[in-house]
CSV table of C-alpha atoms in Angstrom, one decimal:
chain,number,residue,atom,x,y,z
A,189,MET,CA,16.1,-19.9,56.0
A,190,GLU,CA,14.9,-17.3,53.6
A,191,LEU,CA,13.7,-17.1,49.9
A,192,CYS,CA,14.6,-13.6,48.8
A,193,GLY,CA,13.6,-12.0,45.5
A,194,VAL,CA,12.5,-15.1,43.6
A,195,GLN,CA,9.1,-13.9,42.5
A,196,THR,CA,10.4,-10.8,40.8
A,197,LEU,CA,12.9,-12.7,38.5
A,198,ARG,CA,10.7,-14.6,36.1
A,199,ARG,CA,11.5,-12.7,32.9
A,200,SER,CA,13.6,-14.6,30.4
A,201,SER,CA,16.0,-12.8,28.0
A,202,PRO,CA,19.3,-13.6,26.3
A,203,ASN,CA,20.7,-10.4,27.8
A,204,PHE,CA,20.1,-11.6,31.4
A,205,LYS,CA,21.3,-14.3,33.7
A,206,THR,CA,19.5,-15.1,36.9
A,207,LEU,CA,21.6,-16.4,39.8
A,208,HIS,CA,20.1,-18.1,42.9
A,209,LEU,CA,22.7,-17.9,45.6
A,210,VAL,CA,22.3,-20.2,48.6
A,211,ARG,CA,24.4,-20.5,51.7
A,212,HIS,CA,24.7,-24.1,52.9
A,213,ALA,CA,22.4,-25.2,55.7
A,214,GLN,CA,23.6,-25.4,59.3
A,215,GLY,CA,26.5,-27.7,59.7
A,216,ILE,CA,27.8,-29.3,62.9
A,217,HIS,CA,30.7,-26.8,62.8
A,218,ASN,CA,28.2,-23.9,63.1
A,219,VAL,CA,26.9,-25.5,66.3
A,220,GLU,CA,30.3,-26.2,67.8
A,221,ILE,CA,31.6,-22.7,67.0
A,222,GLU,CA,28.6,-21.0,68.5
A,223,LYS,CA,29.1,-23.1,71.7
A,224,GLY,CA,32.7,-21.9,71.8
A,225,GLU,CA,34.1,-25.4,71.9
A,226,LEU,CA,36.1,-25.2,68.6
A,227,THR,CA,37.4,-22.5,66.3
A,228,ALA,CA,36.7,-22.0,62.6
A,229,LEU,CA,40.2,-23.2,61.8
A,230,SER,CA,39.8,-26.5,63.6
A,231,GLY,CA,40.6,-29.4,61.2
A,232,LYS,CA,37.8,-31.4,62.9
A,233,LEU,CA,35.3,-29.0,61.5
A,234,PHE,CA,36.7,-28.3,58.0
A,235,ASP,CA,34.5,-30.7,56.1
A,236,ALA,CA,31.6,-30.7,58.5
A,237,HIS,CA,28.3,-32.4,57.6
A,238,LEU,CA,24.9,-31.0,58.2
A,239,SER,CA,23.4,-30.8,61.7
A,240,LEU,CA,19.8,-32.1,62.4
A,241,THR,CA,18.7,-28.5,62.1
A,242,GLY,CA,20.5,-28.2,58.8
A,243,ILE,CA,18.7,-31.3,57.5
A,244,GLN,CA,15.4,-29.7,58.4
A,245,GLN,CA,16.4,-26.4,56.7
A,246,VAL,CA,17.1,-28.3,53.5
A,247,SER,CA,13.8,-30.0,53.6
A,248,ASP,CA,12.0,-26.8,54.2
A,249,MET,CA,13.8,-25.0,51.4
A,250,ARG,CA,13.0,-27.7,48.9
A,251,LYS,CA,9.3,-27.3,49.7
A,252,GLU,CA,9.6,-23.5,49.3
A,253,ILE,CA,11.3,-23.6,45.9
A,254,SER,CA,9.0,-26.3,44.7
A,255,LYS,CA,6.0,-24.1,45.7
A,256,SER,CA,7.5,-21.0,44.1
A,257,GLY,CA,8.2,-22.8,40.8
A,258,LEU,CA,12.0,-22.1,41.0
A,259,LEU,CA,12.7,-25.9,40.9
A,260,ASN,CA,11.3,-25.9,37.4
A,261,THR,CA,13.5,-23.1,36.1
A,262,VAL,CA,17.0,-23.8,37.3
A,263,GLN,CA,19.1,-25.2,34.6
A,264,LEU,CA,22.4,-25.8,36.5
A,265,VAL,CA,23.5,-26.1,40.1
A,266,ILE,CA,27.1,-25.2,41.1
A,267,THR,CA,28.2,-26.2,44.5
A,268,SER,CA,31.2,-25.9,46.7
A,269,PRO,CA,32.9,-29.4,47.0
A,270,LEU,CA,32.7,-29.3,50.8
A,271,ARG,CA,30.2,-31.8,52.3
A,272,ARG,CA,27.8,-29.4,53.9
A,273,ALA,CA,27.4,-27.5,50.6
A,274,MET,CA,27.0,-30.7,48.6
A,275,GLN,CA,24.4,-32.1,51.0
A,276,THR,CA,22.5,-28.9,50.8
A,277,SER,CA,22.6,-28.7,47.0
A,278,VAL,CA,21.7,-32.3,46.4
A,279,GLY,CA,19.0,-32.2,49.1
A,280,ILE,CA,17.3,-29.1,47.7
A,281,PHE,CA,17.6,-29.7,44.0
A,282,ARG,CA,17.6,-33.5,43.7
A,283,GLY,CA,15.4,-34.5,46.7
A,284,GLN,CA,16.1,-37.1,49.3
A,285,GLU,CA,14.4,-39.9,51.3
A,286,ASP,CA,16.2,-39.5,54.6
A,287,MET,CA,19.1,-37.2,54.8
A,288,ASN,CA,19.7,-38.1,58.4
A,289,GLN,CA,20.2,-41.8,57.7
A,290,SER,CA,22.2,-41.8,54.4
A,291,ASP,CA,24.5,-39.8,52.2
A,292,ILE,CA,22.7,-41.2,49.1
A,293,PHE,CA,20.2,-38.8,47.6
A,294,PRO,CA,17.9,-40.4,45.0
A,295,LYS,CA,17.3,-38.2,41.9
A,296,VAL,CA,13.9,-36.8,41.1
A,297,ASN,CA,12.4,-36.2,37.7
A,298,ASN,CA,13.6,-33.1,35.7
A,299,SER,CA,16.4,-32.3,38.3
A,300,PRO,CA,19.2,-30.0,37.1
A,301,PRO,CA,22.8,-31.2,36.9
A,302,ILE,CA,25.0,-30.4,39.9
A,303,VAL,CA,28.6,-29.5,39.4
A,304,ALA,CA,31.1,-29.2,42.3
A,305,LEU,CA,33.8,-26.5,41.8
A,306,GLU,CA,36.8,-25.7,43.9
A,307,ILE,CA,36.7,-22.0,43.1
A,308,CYS,CA,33.5,-21.5,45.1
A,309,ARG,CA,34.5,-23.3,48.3
A,310,GLU,CA,34.8,-21.9,51.8
A,311,ARG,CA,37.3,-19.1,52.5
A,312,MET,CA,40.5,-21.0,51.9
A,313,ILE,CA,43.2,-21.8,54.5
A,314,GLU,CA,46.4,-23.6,54.2
A,315,SER,CA,47.2,-27.2,55.1
A,316,ASP,CA,49.9,-29.8,54.7
A,317,GLU,CA,47.4,-31.9,52.8
A,318,ASP,CA,46.1,-29.3,50.3
A,319,ALA,CA,48.3,-27.4,47.8
A,320,GLU,CA,45.8,-24.6,47.7
A,321,TRP,CA,46.2,-23.9,51.4
A,322,GLN,CA,49.0,-22.0,53.4
A,323,ALA,CA,50.1,-22.7,57.0
A,324,GLU,CA,47.0,-21.8,59.1
A,325,GLU,CA,46.3,-18.6,57.3
A,326,ARG,CA,43.0,-17.7,55.7
A,327,GLU,CA,42.6,-15.8,52.5
A,328,ASP,CA,42.0,-12.1,53.2
A,329,MET,CA,38.8,-10.6,52.0
A,330,GLU,CA,40.4,-9.1,48.8
A,331,GLU,CA,41.5,-12.6,47.8
A,332,VAL,CA,38.0,-14.0,48.4
A,333,SER,CA,36.5,-11.1,46.4
A,334,ALA,CA,38.9,-11.7,43.5
A,335,ARG,CA,38.1,-15.4,43.5
A,336,GLY,CA,34.4,-14.6,43.5
A,337,LEU,CA,34.7,-12.3,40.5
A,338,HIS,CA,36.6,-14.9,38.5
A,339,PHE,CA,33.8,-17.4,39.4
A,340,LEU,CA,31.1,-14.9,38.2
A,341,LYS,CA,33.0,-14.4,34.9
A,342,TRP,CA,33.1,-18.1,34.4
A,343,LEU,CA,29.4,-18.3,35.1
A,344,TRP,CA,28.7,-15.5,32.7
A,345,GLU,CA,30.3,-17.5,29.9
A,346,ARG,CA,28.1,-20.5,30.6
A,347,PRO,CA,25.2,-21.1,28.2
A,348,GLU,CA,22.6,-21.6,31.0
A,349,LYS,CA,20.5,-18.5,32.0
A,350,ASP,CA,19.1,-19.7,35.3
A,351,ILE,CA,21.8,-21.0,37.7
A,352,ALA,CA,21.8,-21.9,41.4
A,353,VAL,CA,25.0,-21.6,43.4
A,354,VAL,CA,25.3,-23.3,46.8
A,355,SER,CA,28.3,-22.1,48.7
A,356,HIS,CA,29.5,-20.4,51.9
A,357,GLY,CA,28.4,-17.2,53.6
A,358,ILE,CA,31.7,-15.2,53.3
A,359,PHE,CA,32.3,-16.3,49.7
A,360,LEU,CA,28.8,-15.3,48.6
A,361,GLN,CA,28.8,-12.0,50.5
A,362,GLN,CA,32.2,-11.0,49.3
A,363,THR,CA,31.3,-11.9,45.7
A,364,LEU,CA,28.2,-9.7,45.8
A,365,ARG,CA,30.2,-6.9,47.3
A,366,ALA,CA,32.9,-7.1,44.7
A,367,LEU,CA,30.3,-7.2,41.9
A,368,HIS,CA,28.8,-4.0,43.3
A,369,GLU,CA,31.9,-2.1,44.4
A,370,LYS,CA,34.5,-3.3,41.9
A,371,VAL,CA,32.5,-4.1,38.7
A,372,GLY,CA,29.9,-1.4,39.3
A,373,THR,CA,26.8,-3.6,39.0
A,374,PRO,CA,23.9,-2.3,41.1
A,375,VAL,CA,23.1,-4.8,44.0
A,376,GLU,CA,20.4,-4.2,46.5
A,377,GLU,CA,21.7,-3.3,50.0
A,378,ASN,CA,19.9,-6.2,51.7
A,379,HIS,CA,21.7,-8.6,49.3
A,380,LEU,CA,25.1,-7.4,50.6
A,381,LYS,CA,24.4,-8.4,54.2
A,382,ARG,CA,25.6,-11.6,55.8
A,383,PHE,CA,23.8,-14.8,54.6
A,384,ALA,CA,21.9,-16.9,57.1
A,385,ASN,CA,22.2,-20.7,56.9
A,386,CYS,CA,20.1,-22.0,53.9
A,387,GLU,CA,19.2,-18.5,52.9
A,388,LEU,CA,18.5,-18.0,49.2
A,389,ARG,CA,19.0,-14.7,47.4
A,390,SER,CA,18.2,-14.3,43.7
A,391,ILE,CA,19.9,-11.6,41.5
A,392,ARG,CA,19.5,-10.9,37.8
A,393,LEU,CA,22.6,-9.8,35.9
A,394,GLU,CA,22.0,-7.7,32.8
A,395,LYS,CA,24.6,-8.0,30.0
A,396,SER,CA,24.9,-4.3,29.4
A,397,ALA,CA,25.4,-3.6,33.1
A,398,VAL,CA,28.2,-6.0,33.7
A,399,THR,CA,31.8,-5.3,32.6
A,400,TRP,CA,34.6,-7.7,33.3
A,401,LYS,CA,37.5,-5.4,32.2
A,402,HIS,CA,39.0,-5.3,35.7
A,403,ILE,CA,39.1,-9.1,36.0
A,404,HIS,CA,42.3,-10.7,34.7
């Protein structure tokens, strides 16, 4: 878990948007893949819930963002619709009594709205049960990057200026790389590296520095 860059992004301006990007906390799939017992394409792991370690990561992250003041500034939370991302987003930004015992997370006062979007889900694969998927093949990185840029364009057109995004490591990393390499927006080198579970990285996008001319 890491809170990266939050303290430096407190300035508010109509020409800026601040995005707080969070990879979901550890899921049971992370544990099983690390043990070598299942692969990332296993259907049993596709919509994995959080592990006990992941639950603790969410609890720790909520304490960190409450302490930093970030919880008071976020106006909107966008999450992948997969269970591990939704559990992470609700646990961090809405609070919870006991994530290990229940999937119900009571709201807290002044909590931001949470919206689940298909476009920011895990690197897509194909399945007989999902029209978005294709016969055991994953999107290549170019496709993930393109999806990430379309997502950022959609975010840029939102009225909110301070937005949290809870998604998946590859999607977040490829989105930042595409923003830097294809759109030409400066992104710090340490922000382009792989995300750890429940790591948060904050970036500020300046209107004059972002051009969407290459996104169709």
